[in-house]
Amino acid sequence: MVSKMNGETLDLTKQNIERLKELFPEVLTDGEKIDFDLLKTVLGEVVEDNNERYQFTWHGKKQAILGAQKPSKGTLRAEPEKSKNFDATGNIYIEGDNLEVLKLLQKSYNGRIDLIYIDPPYNTGKDFVYRDNFKKSIENYFEQTMQVDSKGNRFSTNTESNGRYHTDWLNMIYPRLKLARNLLSDKGAIFISIDDHEAANLIKICDEIFGENCFVCSAIWRSSDNSNNDAKQFSNDHNYTLVYSKKPLWQPKKQFDLSKQQHFKNPDNDPNGPYFDGNPLNSPNYRENLIYDVISPTGHVIKPPKNGWRWSKETLQQKIETGEIRFTEDGKRFRRRTYLKDMTGLPPSSLWTDLERTGHNRQAKYELLDFTSVA
């Protein structure tokens, strides 16, 4: 039987925009508007345009975009003599310039990686990033951004000197994130560590490359185990971990709080394993169908709490039959039994403060020293 048509035509424009959003999320600006000049740049054509519009830009951005598309001239060389279990291992450790390596991985691992974690330089002013001096000098920055003439005379008194702290970092990170996105599978996500120096810029870049609708979380990690009592303003005790997914509506695995596992016991050798009997039985909100008496096997009448029971009468009876609800020996109360094996966990929190589980900066230094030390 032929199904009825709904009489609506296919919105080709919307469909094409969705395709562009999937292939090149960075060319979408202000919601559904396409930056055609940026699209041309992404496709390899340099465009000059003075029209004003909302955009996140900096000196060298177009070159950074084009740089991600330039083929690598390098090659990956296997070194079995330096490897462990070369023929059997499922791991790959690569030494090399990370931009070149990312380019070399594009063909073999495009769309195959489920999780990427990167810990880029934080641009604190002390980082070494492919230059002896990561920060541009003010004079050099003014010259590159054409704020001074050939003799060093400034064109305006309101010079934009602050940009020198960000330009190199932005040009460094952009092509690497662009290439990293290509490696992610449709169920993949990327986790990026960062601090306050470039967190705002990193969010803007990731919104452009991955798409705002693929932003998952900006987790706050308590990275210090000891506050700075000599700080002039605030003791900076945290960093961030930005999470972006390849596709919208990505969901992480739910986690069960291991600290709660100690509450699950099995004193009567229940074949279903450890359990917990202290779960709430009352409803958080009043509903009339939840107000009813429960008759125990000993004939006792158990009155409902103020808002009623947590389930309807029919559902409660089913839970009694399955053994999830069990009456005490005197029949005056009943309990809800929850098994450890059935715990599905909760969504992970965006606040990471448990140093025992997430560690801290000093601990990382100690572990690195221990890892690299020679006995």
mmCIF file of C-alpha atoms in Angstrom:
data_model
loop_
_atom_site.group_PDB
_atom_site.id
_atom_site.type_symbol
_atom_site.label_atom_id
_atom_site.label_comp_id
_atom_site.label_asym_id
_atom_site.label_seq_id
_atom_site.Cartn_x
_atom_site.Cartn_y
_atom_site.Cartn_z
ATOM 1 C CA MET A 1 0.000 0.000 0.000
ATOM 2 C CA VAL A 2 1.395 3.381 -0.995
ATOM 3 C CA SER A 3 1.781 5.694 1.989
ATOM 4 C CA LYS A 4 0.216 9.124 1.861
ATOM 5 C CA MET A 5 2.440 12.063 1.048
ATOM 6 C CA ASN A 6 2.408 14.923 3.514
ATOM 7 C CA GLY A 7 2.247 17.524 0.757
ATOM 8 C CA GLU A 8 5.427 19.245 1.902
ATOM 9 C CA THR A 9 8.410 19.766 -0.359
ATOM 10 C CA LEU A 10 11.912 18.948 0.762
ATOM 11 C CA ASP A 11 13.681 21.990 2.140
ATOM 12 C CA LEU A 12 16.781 21.685 -0.022
ATOM 13 C CA THR A 13 18.359 24.804 1.422
ATOM 14 C CA LYS A 14 18.059 23.501 4.961
ATOM 15 C CA GLN A 15 19.319 20.102 3.864
ATOM 16 C CA ASN A 16 22.374 21.632 2.209
ATOM 17 C CA ILE A 17 23.066 23.758 5.279
ATOM 18 C CA GLU A 18 22.916 20.626 7.441
ATOM 19 C CA ARG A 19 25.391 18.918 5.115
ATOM 20 C CA LEU A 20 27.740 21.887 5.279
ATOM 21 C CA LYS A 21 27.364 21.989 9.063
ATOM 22 C CA GLU A 22 28.398 18.347 9.258
ATOM 23 C CA LEU A 23 31.376 18.741 6.916
ATOM 24 C CA PHE A 24 32.513 22.247 7.860
ATOM 25 C CA PRO A 25 30.924 23.412 11.137
ATOM 26 C CA GLU A 26 33.375 26.302 11.309
ATOM 27 C CA VAL A 27 31.703 28.111 8.363
ATOM 28 C CA LEU A 28 28.368 28.478 10.207
ATOM 29 C CA THR A 29 28.006 31.807 12.008
ATOM 30 C CA ASP A 30 25.099 33.397 13.867
ATOM 31 C CA GLY A 31 23.140 30.147 13.902
ATOM 32 C CA GLU A 32 22.373 29.078 10.329
ATOM 33 C CA LYS A 33 24.240 31.729 8.298
ATOM 34 C CA ILE A 34 27.058 30.533 6.052
ATOM 35 C CA ASP A 35 30.306 32.481 5.901
ATOM 36 C CA PHE A 36 31.009 31.877 2.216
ATOM 37 C CA ASP A 37 34.370 33.616 2.346
ATOM 38 C CA LEU A 38 35.478 31.317 5.148
ATOM 39 C CA LEU A 39 34.125 28.355 3.157
ATOM 40 C CA LYS A 40 36.294 29.419 0.225
ATOM 41 C CA THR A 41 39.274 29.647 2.537
ATOM 42 C CA VAL A 42 38.571 26.180 3.942
ATOM 43 C CA LEU A 43 38.460 24.899 0.358
ATOM 44 C CA GLY A 44 41.845 26.431 -0.360
ATOM 45 C CA GLU A 45 41.152 29.917 -1.678
ATOM 46 C CA VAL A 46 42.419 32.995 0.170
ATOM 47 C CA VAL A 47 39.718 35.664 0.364
ATOM 48 C CA GLU A 48 40.074 39.325 1.219
ATOM 49 C CA ASP A 49 36.910 40.992 2.521
ATOM 50 C CA ASN A 50 36.263 44.119 4.544
ATOM 51 C CA ASN A 51 32.558 43.542 5.259
ATOM 52 C CA GLU A 52 31.740 43.557 8.961
ATOM 53 C CA ARG A 53 30.015 40.557 10.490
ATOM 54 C CA TYR A 54 30.205 38.463 13.636
ATOM 55 C CA GLN A 55 33.374 36.406 13.568
ATOM 56 C CA PHE A 56 36.210 35.243 15.765
ATOM 57 C CA THR A 57 39.431 36.148 14.036
ATOM 58 C CA TRP A 58 43.070 37.030 14.608
ATOM 59 C CA HIS A 59 46.190 37.711 12.569
ATOM 60 C CA GLY A 60 47.212 34.552 10.718
ATOM 61 C CA LYS A 61 43.905 32.689 10.997
ATOM 62 C CA LYS A 62 43.545 32.105 7.257
ATOM 63 C CA GLN A 63 47.062 30.726 7.114
ATOM 64 C CA ALA A 64 46.233 28.453 10.061
ATOM 65 C CA ILE A 65 43.191 27.115 8.193
ATOM 66 C CA LEU A 66 45.193 26.551 5.031
ATOM 67 C CA GLY A 67 48.037 25.056 7.058
ATOM 68 C CA ALA A 68 45.790 22.238 8.240
ATOM 69 C CA GLN A 69 45.115 21.321 4.613
ATOM 70 C CA LYS A 70 48.701 21.241 3.411
ATOM 71 C CA PRO A 71 49.882 17.646 2.925
ATOM 72 C CA SER A 72 52.653 16.375 5.123
ATOM 73 C CA LYS A 73 56.027 15.663 3.592
ATOM 74 C CA GLY A 74 56.977 13.306 6.371
ATOM 75 C CA THR A 75 56.462 9.601 6.872
ATOM 76 C CA LEU A 76 55.927 7.298 9.835
ATOM 77 C CA ARG A 77 58.813 4.899 10.399
ATOM 78 C CA ALA A 78 58.378 1.811 12.538
ATOM 79 C CA GLU A 79 61.145 1.083 15.050
ATOM 80 C CA PRO A 80 60.734 -2.514 16.253
ATOM 81 C CA GLU A 81 64.057 -2.430 18.116
ATOM 82 C CA LYS A 82 62.763 0.333 20.403
ATOM 83 C CA SER A 83 59.365 -1.292 20.834
ATOM 84 C CA LYS A 84 57.952 -3.789 23.278
ATOM 85 C CA ASN A 85 55.883 -6.684 21.892
ATOM 86 C CA PHE A 86 55.963 -4.987 18.486
ATOM 87 C CA ASP A 87 53.987 -7.689 16.673
ATOM 88 C CA ALA A 88 51.395 -8.268 19.401
ATOM 89 C CA THR A 89 50.646 -4.874 20.932
ATOM 90 C CA GLY A 90 47.520 -2.928 20.055
ATOM 91 C CA ASN A 91 49.104 0.392 20.960
ATOM 92 C CA ILE A 92 51.025 2.958 18.946
ATOM 93 C CA TYR A 93 53.439 5.476 20.450
ATOM 94 C CA ILE A 94 54.510 8.161 17.988
ATOM 95 C CA GLU A 95 57.359 10.627 18.424
ATOM 96 C CA GLY A 96 57.355 13.658 16.163
ATOM 97 C CA ASP A 97 55.898 17.084 15.457
ATOM 98 C CA ASN A 98 52.260 16.667 16.438
ATOM 99 C CA LEU A 99 50.917 18.655 13.468
ATOM 100 C CA GLU A 100 52.797 16.495 10.980
ATOM 101 C CA VAL A 101 51.741 13.334 12.813
ATOM 102 C CA LEU A 102 48.082 14.390 12.794
ATOM 103 C CA LYS A 103 48.304 14.867 9.036
ATOM 104 C CA LEU A 104 49.909 11.462 8.560
ATOM 105 C CA LEU A 105 47.128 9.808 10.584
ATOM 106 C CA GLN A 106 44.327 11.298 8.486
ATOM 107 C CA LYS A 107 44.196 8.553 5.875
ATOM 108 C CA SER A 108 44.447 5.518 8.149
ATOM 109 C CA TYR A 109 42.429 6.775 11.128
ATOM 110 C CA ASN A 110 39.923 9.218 9.643
ATOM 111 C CA GLY A 111 36.648 8.789 11.533
ATOM 112 C CA ARG A 112 37.964 5.858 13.599
ATOM 113 C CA ILE A 113 38.965 7.379 16.953
ATOM 114 C CA ASP A 114 36.427 7.311 19.804
ATOM 115 C CA LEU A 115 38.361 9.420 22.308
ATOM 116 C CA ILE A 116 41.041 12.079 21.980
ATOM 117 C CA TYR A 117 42.674 13.773 24.963
ATOM 118 C CA ILE A 118 45.063 16.669 24.470
ATOM 119 C CA ASP A 119 46.956 18.778 26.971
ATOM 120 C CA PRO A 120 48.143 21.773 24.927
ATOM 121 C CA PRO A 121 50.458 24.510 26.210
ATOM 122 C CA TYR A 122 48.499 26.834 28.484
ATOM 123 C CA ASN A 123 50.198 30.001 27.159
ATOM 124 C CA THR A 124 51.245 31.186 30.599
ATOM 125 C CA GLY A 125 54.179 33.092 29.161
ATOM 126 C CA LYS A 126 56.612 30.342 30.122
ATOM 127 C CA ASP A 127 55.604 27.771 27.517
ATOM 128 C CA PHE A 128 57.952 26.739 24.741
ATOM 129 C CA VAL A 129 55.947 26.255 21.562
ATOM 130 C CA TYR A 130 58.186 25.769 18.521
ATOM 131 C CA ARG A 131 59.965 29.070 19.234
ATOM 132 C CA ASP A 132 62.609 30.291 21.642
ATOM 133 C CA ASN A 133 60.215 33.053 22.673
ATOM 134 C CA PHE A 134 56.575 32.053 22.435
ATOM 135 C CA LYS A 135 55.237 35.586 22.899
ATOM 136 C CA LYS A 136 55.842 37.926 20.001
ATOM 137 C CA SER A 137 57.613 41.131 20.825
ATOM 138 C CA ILE A 138 55.343 44.169 20.758
ATOM 139 C CA GLU A 139 57.278 45.643 17.831
ATOM 140 C CA ASN A 140 57.133 42.454 15.808
ATOM 141 C CA TYR A 141 53.415 42.064 16.486
ATOM 142 C CA PHE A 142 52.694 45.674 15.480
ATOM 143 C CA GLU A 143 54.626 45.129 12.250
ATOM 144 C CA GLN A 144 52.853 41.884 11.346
ATOM 145 C CA THR A 145 49.423 43.348 12.024
ATOM 146 C CA MET A 146 50.326 46.540 10.098
ATOM 147 C CA GLN A 147 49.872 48.872 13.060
ATOM 148 C CA VAL A 148 53.220 50.579 12.318
ATOM 149 C CA ASP A 149 54.950 51.734 9.148
ATOM 150 C CA SER A 150 58.361 50.595 7.929
ATOM 151 C CA LYS A 151 60.047 53.090 10.274
ATOM 152 C CA GLY A 152 58.146 51.877 13.305
ATOM 153 C CA ASN A 153 55.731 54.799 13.503
ATOM 154 C CA ARG A 154 52.335 53.758 14.832
ATOM 155 C CA PHE A 155 49.324 54.417 12.640
ATOM 156 C CA SER A 156 47.078 55.032 15.637
ATOM 157 C CA THR A 157 47.475 55.669 19.322
ATOM 158 C CA ASN A 158 44.957 52.944 20.236
ATOM 159 C CA THR A 159 47.169 49.984 19.331
ATOM 160 C CA GLU A 160 46.044 46.447 19.978
ATOM 161 C CA SER A 161 49.008 45.168 21.973
ATOM 162 C CA ASN A 162 47.172 42.493 23.927
ATOM 163 C CA GLY A 163 46.818 40.283 20.854
ATOM 164 C CA ARG A 164 50.495 39.338 20.876
ATOM 165 C CA TYR A 165 49.812 37.099 23.867
ATOM 166 C CA HIS A 166 47.273 35.051 21.934
ATOM 167 C CA THR A 167 48.147 35.130 18.220
ATOM 168 C CA ASP A 168 50.838 32.435 18.139
ATOM 169 C CA TRP A 169 48.861 30.189 20.442
ATOM 170 C CA LEU A 170 45.725 30.487 18.310
ATOM 171 C CA ASN A 171 47.682 29.772 15.126
ATOM 172 C CA MET A 172 49.254 26.754 16.818
ATOM 173 C CA ILE A 173 46.071 25.186 18.186
ATOM 174 C CA TYR A 174 43.642 25.788 15.300
ATOM 175 C CA PRO A 175 45.035 23.381 12.661
ATOM 176 C CA ARG A 176 45.653 20.690 15.263
ATOM 177 C CA LEU A 177 42.054 20.770 16.474
ATOM 178 C CA LYS A 178 40.808 20.827 12.892
ATOM 179 C CA LEU A 179 42.767 17.684 12.075
ATOM 180 C CA ALA A 180 41.808 16.043 15.377
ATOM 181 C CA ARG A 181 38.123 16.448 14.547
ATOM 182 C CA ASN A 182 38.635 14.521 11.314
ATOM 183 C CA LEU A 183 39.961 11.570 13.308
ATOM 184 C CA LEU A 184 36.937 11.339 15.613
ATOM 185 C CA SER A 185 34.322 8.696 14.912
ATOM 186 C CA ASP A 186 30.645 9.608 14.890
ATOM 187 C CA LYS A 187 30.449 8.453 18.524
ATOM 188 C CA GLY A 188 33.712 10.136 19.460
ATOM 189 C CA ALA A 189 34.589 13.055 21.725
ATOM 190 C CA ILE A 190 37.636 15.179 22.491
ATOM 191 C CA PHE A 191 38.785 16.266 25.967
ATOM 192 C CA ILE A 192 41.073 19.313 26.182
ATOM 193 C CA SER A 193 42.860 20.554 29.297
ATOM 194 C CA ILE A 194 43.287 24.323 29.618
ATOM 195 C CA ASP A 195 43.527 27.110 32.176
ATOM 196 C CA ASP A 196 42.204 30.666 32.335
ATOM 197 C CA HIS A 197 44.818 32.135 29.983
ATOM 198 C CA GLU A 198 43.231 30.713 26.836
ATOM 199 C CA ALA A 199 40.004 29.052 28.022
ATOM 200 C CA ALA A 200 37.760 31.718 26.477
ATOM 201 C CA ASN A 201 39.589 31.598 23.145
ATOM 202 C CA LEU A 202 39.639 27.812 23.140
ATOM 203 C CA ILE A 203 35.861 27.676 23.562
ATOM 204 C CA LYS A 204 35.427 30.033 20.601
ATOM 205 C CA ILE A 205 37.760 27.973 18.442
ATOM 206 C CA CYS A 206 36.067 24.704 19.400
ATOM 207 C CA ASP A 207 32.617 26.187 18.796
ATOM 208 C CA GLU A 208 33.827 27.043 15.306
ATOM 209 C CA ILE A 209 35.546 23.756 14.497
ATOM 210 C CA PHE A 210 33.197 21.278 16.192
ATOM 211 C CA GLY A 211 30.021 23.385 16.227
ATOM 212 C CA GLU A 212 28.280 24.993 19.193
ATOM 213 C CA ASN A 213 25.745 22.160 19.217
ATOM 214 C CA CYS A 214 28.584 19.711 19.893
ATOM 215 C CA PHE A 215 29.727 21.463 23.067
ATOM 216 C CA VAL A 216 29.314 18.974 25.917
ATOM 217 C CA CYS A 217 30.894 20.396 29.038
ATOM 218 C CA SER A 218 33.481 22.689 30.579
ATOM 219 C CA ALA A 219 34.512 20.608 33.570
ATOM 220 C CA ILE A 220 36.246 22.336 36.472
ATOM 221 C CA TRP A 221 39.152 20.330 37.849
ATOM 222 C CA ARG A 222 40.584 21.131 41.273
ATOM 223 C CA SER A 223 44.174 20.851 40.108
ATOM 224 C CA SER A 224 45.964 22.071 43.240
ATOM 225 C CA ASP A 225 46.186 20.264 46.559
ATOM 226 C CA ASN A 226 47.530 23.340 48.317
ATOM 227 C CA SER A 227 46.168 26.876 47.978
ATOM 228 C CA ASN A 228 48.576 29.755 47.404
ATOM 229 C CA ASN A 229 48.425 31.846 50.569
ATOM 230 C CA ASP A 230 50.661 34.490 48.982
ATOM 231 C CA ALA A 231 48.344 35.142 46.020
ATOM 232 C CA LYS A 232 47.657 38.841 45.484
ATOM 233 C CA GLN A 233 44.053 38.288 44.397
ATOM 234 C CA PHE A 234 42.707 34.727 44.321
ATOM 235 C CA SER A 235 44.510 31.459 44.798
ATOM 236 C CA ASN A 236 44.110 29.777 41.433
ATOM 237 C CA ASP A 237 43.342 26.181 42.385
ATOM 238 C CA HIS A 238 41.583 24.892 39.282
ATOM 239 C CA ASN A 239 41.905 24.181 35.568
ATOM 240 C CA TYR A 240 39.326 23.236 32.958
ATOM 241 C CA THR A 241 38.662 20.262 30.736
ATOM 242 C CA LEU A 242 36.606 21.166 27.675
ATOM 243 C CA VAL A 243 34.585 18.364 26.108
ATOM 244 C CA TYR A 244 33.286 18.456 22.534
ATOM 245 C CA SER A 245 31.721 15.638 20.546
ATOM 246 C CA LYS A 246 31.842 14.799 16.844
ATOM 247 C CA LYS A 247 28.054 14.615 16.654
ATOM 248 C CA PRO A 248 25.354 16.394 18.679
ATOM 249 C CA LEU A 249 23.618 14.608 21.571
ATOM 250 C CA TRP A 250 26.709 12.549 22.439
ATOM 251 C CA GLN A 251 26.433 10.941 25.867
ATOM 252 C CA PRO A 252 29.215 9.691 28.149
ATOM 253 C CA LYS A 253 28.931 6.443 30.035
ATOM 254 C CA LYS A 254 27.199 6.792 33.366
ATOM 255 C CA GLN A 255 29.369 6.246 36.395
ATOM 256 C CA PHE A 256 28.637 4.562 39.675
ATOM 257 C CA ASP A 257 30.149 6.326 42.671
ATOM 258 C CA LEU A 258 32.614 3.766 44.003
ATOM 259 C CA SER A 259 32.474 5.356 47.446
ATOM 260 C CA LYS A 260 28.860 4.165 47.734
ATOM 261 C CA GLN A 261 29.769 0.574 46.973
ATOM 262 C CA GLN A 262 30.665 -0.007 50.630
ATOM 263 C CA HIS A 263 26.970 0.289 51.532
ATOM 264 C CA PHE A 264 26.112 -2.842 49.534
ATOM 265 C CA LYS A 265 26.295 -6.040 51.601
ATOM 266 C CA ASN A 266 25.090 -9.621 51.301
ATOM 267 C CA PRO A 267 24.693 -11.024 54.835
ATOM 268 C CA ASP A 268 22.031 -13.571 53.819
ATOM 269 C CA ASN A 269 23.859 -14.856 50.717
ATOM 270 C CA ASP A 270 21.301 -13.455 48.296
ATOM 271 C CA PRO A 271 21.987 -15.162 44.924
ATOM 272 C CA ASN A 272 21.682 -11.770 43.205
ATOM 273 C CA GLY A 273 24.735 -10.514 45.057
ATOM 274 C CA PRO A 274 25.367 -7.490 47.316
ATOM 275 C CA TYR A 275 22.405 -5.213 47.951
ATOM 276 C CA PHE A 276 21.295 -2.114 49.814
ATOM 277 C CA ASP A 277 18.022 -1.915 51.750
ATOM 278 C CA GLY A 278 17.934 1.776 52.636
ATOM 279 C CA ASN A 279 16.369 3.303 49.532
ATOM 280 C CA PRO A 280 13.433 5.733 49.970
ATOM 281 C CA LEU A 281 9.896 4.402 49.767
ATOM 282 C CA ASN A 282 7.975 7.669 49.841
ATOM 283 C CA SER A 283 7.043 9.837 46.887
ATOM 284 C CA PRO A 284 8.710 13.277 46.653
ATOM 285 C CA ASN A 285 5.433 14.760 45.362
ATOM 286 C CA TYR A 286 1.829 14.201 46.412
ATOM 287 C CA ARG A 287 -0.387 12.176 44.088
ATOM 288 C CA GLU A 288 -3.756 10.758 45.059
ATOM 289 C CA ASN A 289 -3.184 7.334 43.499
ATOM 290 C CA LEU A 290 -0.116 6.880 45.727
ATOM 291 C CA ILE A 291 -2.161 7.133 48.940
ATOM 292 C CA TYR A 292 -3.156 3.636 50.014
ATOM 293 C CA ASP A 293 -2.642 1.139 52.854
ATOM 294 C CA VAL A 294 -0.301 -1.816 52.487
ATOM 295 C CA ILE A 295 -1.268 -5.115 54.134
ATOM 296 C CA SER A 296 1.757 -7.161 55.195
ATOM 297 C CA PRO A 297 1.847 -11.009 55.214
ATOM 298 C CA THR A 298 1.332 -10.903 58.997
ATOM 299 C CA GLY A 299 -1.835 -8.836 58.581
ATOM 300 C CA HIS A 300 -0.415 -5.522 59.753
ATOM 301 C CA VAL A 301 -1.773 -2.395 58.068
ATOM 302 C CA ILE A 302 1.070 -0.094 56.983
ATOM 303 C CA LYS A 303 -0.101 3.486 56.491
ATOM 304 C CA PRO A 304 1.305 5.600 53.627
ATOM 305 C CA PRO A 305 3.686 8.524 54.247
ATOM 306 C CA LYS A 306 2.529 12.122 53.777
ATOM 307 C CA ASN A 307 2.932 12.268 49.990
ATOM 308 C CA GLY A 308 2.120 8.605 49.466
ATOM 309 C CA TRP A 309 4.220 5.673 48.364
ATOM 310 C CA ARG A 310 6.763 5.917 45.581
ATOM 311 C CA TRP A 311 4.735 3.664 43.282
ATOM 312 C CA SER A 312 1.145 2.894 42.423
ATOM 313 C CA LYS A 313 -0.540 -0.025 44.166
ATOM 314 C CA GLU A 314 -0.138 -2.253 41.113
ATOM 315 C CA THR A 315 3.567 -1.455 40.692
ATOM 316 C CA LEU A 316 4.259 -2.019 44.389
ATOM 317 C CA GLN A 317 2.599 -5.439 44.182
ATOM 318 C CA GLN A 318 4.856 -6.357 41.257
ATOM 319 C CA LYS A 319 7.932 -5.341 43.245
ATOM 320 C CA ILE A 320 6.755 -7.493 46.168
ATOM 321 C CA GLU A 321 6.430 -10.471 43.841
ATOM 322 C CA THR A 322 9.923 -9.981 42.344
ATOM 323 C CA GLY A 323 11.516 -9.623 45.789
ATOM 324 C CA GLU A 324 12.579 -6.007 45.333
ATOM 325 C CA ILE A 325 10.184 -5.071 48.156
ATOM 326 C CA ARG A 326 10.592 -7.196 51.309
ATOM 327 C CA PHE A 327 8.718 -7.078 54.613
ATOM 328 C CA THR A 328 10.444 -7.203 57.977
ATOM 329 C CA GLU A 329 9.903 -10.299 60.153
ATOM 330 C CA ASP A 330 7.324 -8.562 62.338
ATOM 331 C CA GLY A 331 5.440 -7.355 59.248
ATOM 332 C CA LYS A 332 5.279 -3.755 60.471
ATOM 333 C CA ARG A 333 7.559 -2.306 57.793
ATOM 334 C CA PHE A 334 8.944 -3.098 54.368
ATOM 335 C CA ARG A 335 12.152 -2.230 52.541
ATOM 336 C CA ARG A 336 13.246 -1.752 48.993
ATOM 337 C CA ARG A 337 16.218 -3.913 48.015
ATOM 338 C CA THR A 338 18.582 -2.523 45.351
ATOM 339 C CA TYR A 339 21.278 -4.793 43.952
ATOM 340 C CA LEU A 340 24.769 -3.616 43.135
ATOM 341 C CA LYS A 341 24.677 -5.421 39.793
ATOM 342 C CA ASP A 342 21.683 -3.337 38.702
ATOM 343 C CA MET A 343 23.228 0.039 39.451
ATOM 344 C CA THR A 344 23.590 1.945 36.177
ATOM 345 C CA GLY A 345 25.275 4.974 37.664
ATOM 346 C CA LEU A 346 24.818 8.684 37.173
ATOM 347 C CA PRO A 347 26.028 11.184 34.577
ATOM 348 C CA PRO A 348 29.539 12.388 35.450
ATOM 349 C CA SER A 349 29.749 15.679 37.301
ATOM 350 C CA SER A 350 31.288 18.788 35.742
ATOM 351 C CA LEU A 351 32.972 19.547 39.082
ATOM 352 C CA TRP A 352 36.060 17.413 39.772
ATOM 353 C CA THR A 353 37.169 17.988 43.351
ATOM 354 C CA ASP A 354 38.082 14.486 44.543
ATOM 355 C CA LEU A 355 41.883 14.608 44.527
ATOM 356 C CA GLU A 356 42.073 10.894 45.278
ATOM 357 C CA ARG A 357 40.375 10.132 41.964
ATOM 358 C CA THR A 358 41.439 12.985 39.682
ATOM 359 C CA GLY A 359 44.882 13.782 41.066
ATOM 360 C CA HIS A 360 46.601 17.166 41.168
ATOM 361 C CA ASN A 361 49.438 19.044 39.484
ATOM 362 C CA ARG A 362 52.185 18.187 41.978
ATOM 363 C CA GLN A 363 51.235 14.537 41.834
ATOM 364 C CA ALA A 364 51.615 14.619 38.061
ATOM 365 C CA LYS A 365 55.122 16.049 38.399
ATOM 366 C CA TYR A 366 56.114 13.322 40.856
ATOM 367 C CA GLU A 367 54.764 10.577 38.611
ATOM 368 C CA LEU A 368 56.542 12.013 35.575
ATOM 369 C CA LEU A 369 59.845 12.174 37.458
ATOM 370 C CA ASP A 370 59.362 8.607 38.640
ATOM 371 C CA PHE A 371 58.496 7.485 35.118
ATOM 372 C CA THR A 372 61.566 9.099 33.562
ATOM 373 C CA SER A 373 64.059 8.336 36.339
ATOM 374 C CA VAL A 374 66.804 5.833 35.748
ATOM 375 C CA ALA A 375 67.603 3.421 38.573
#
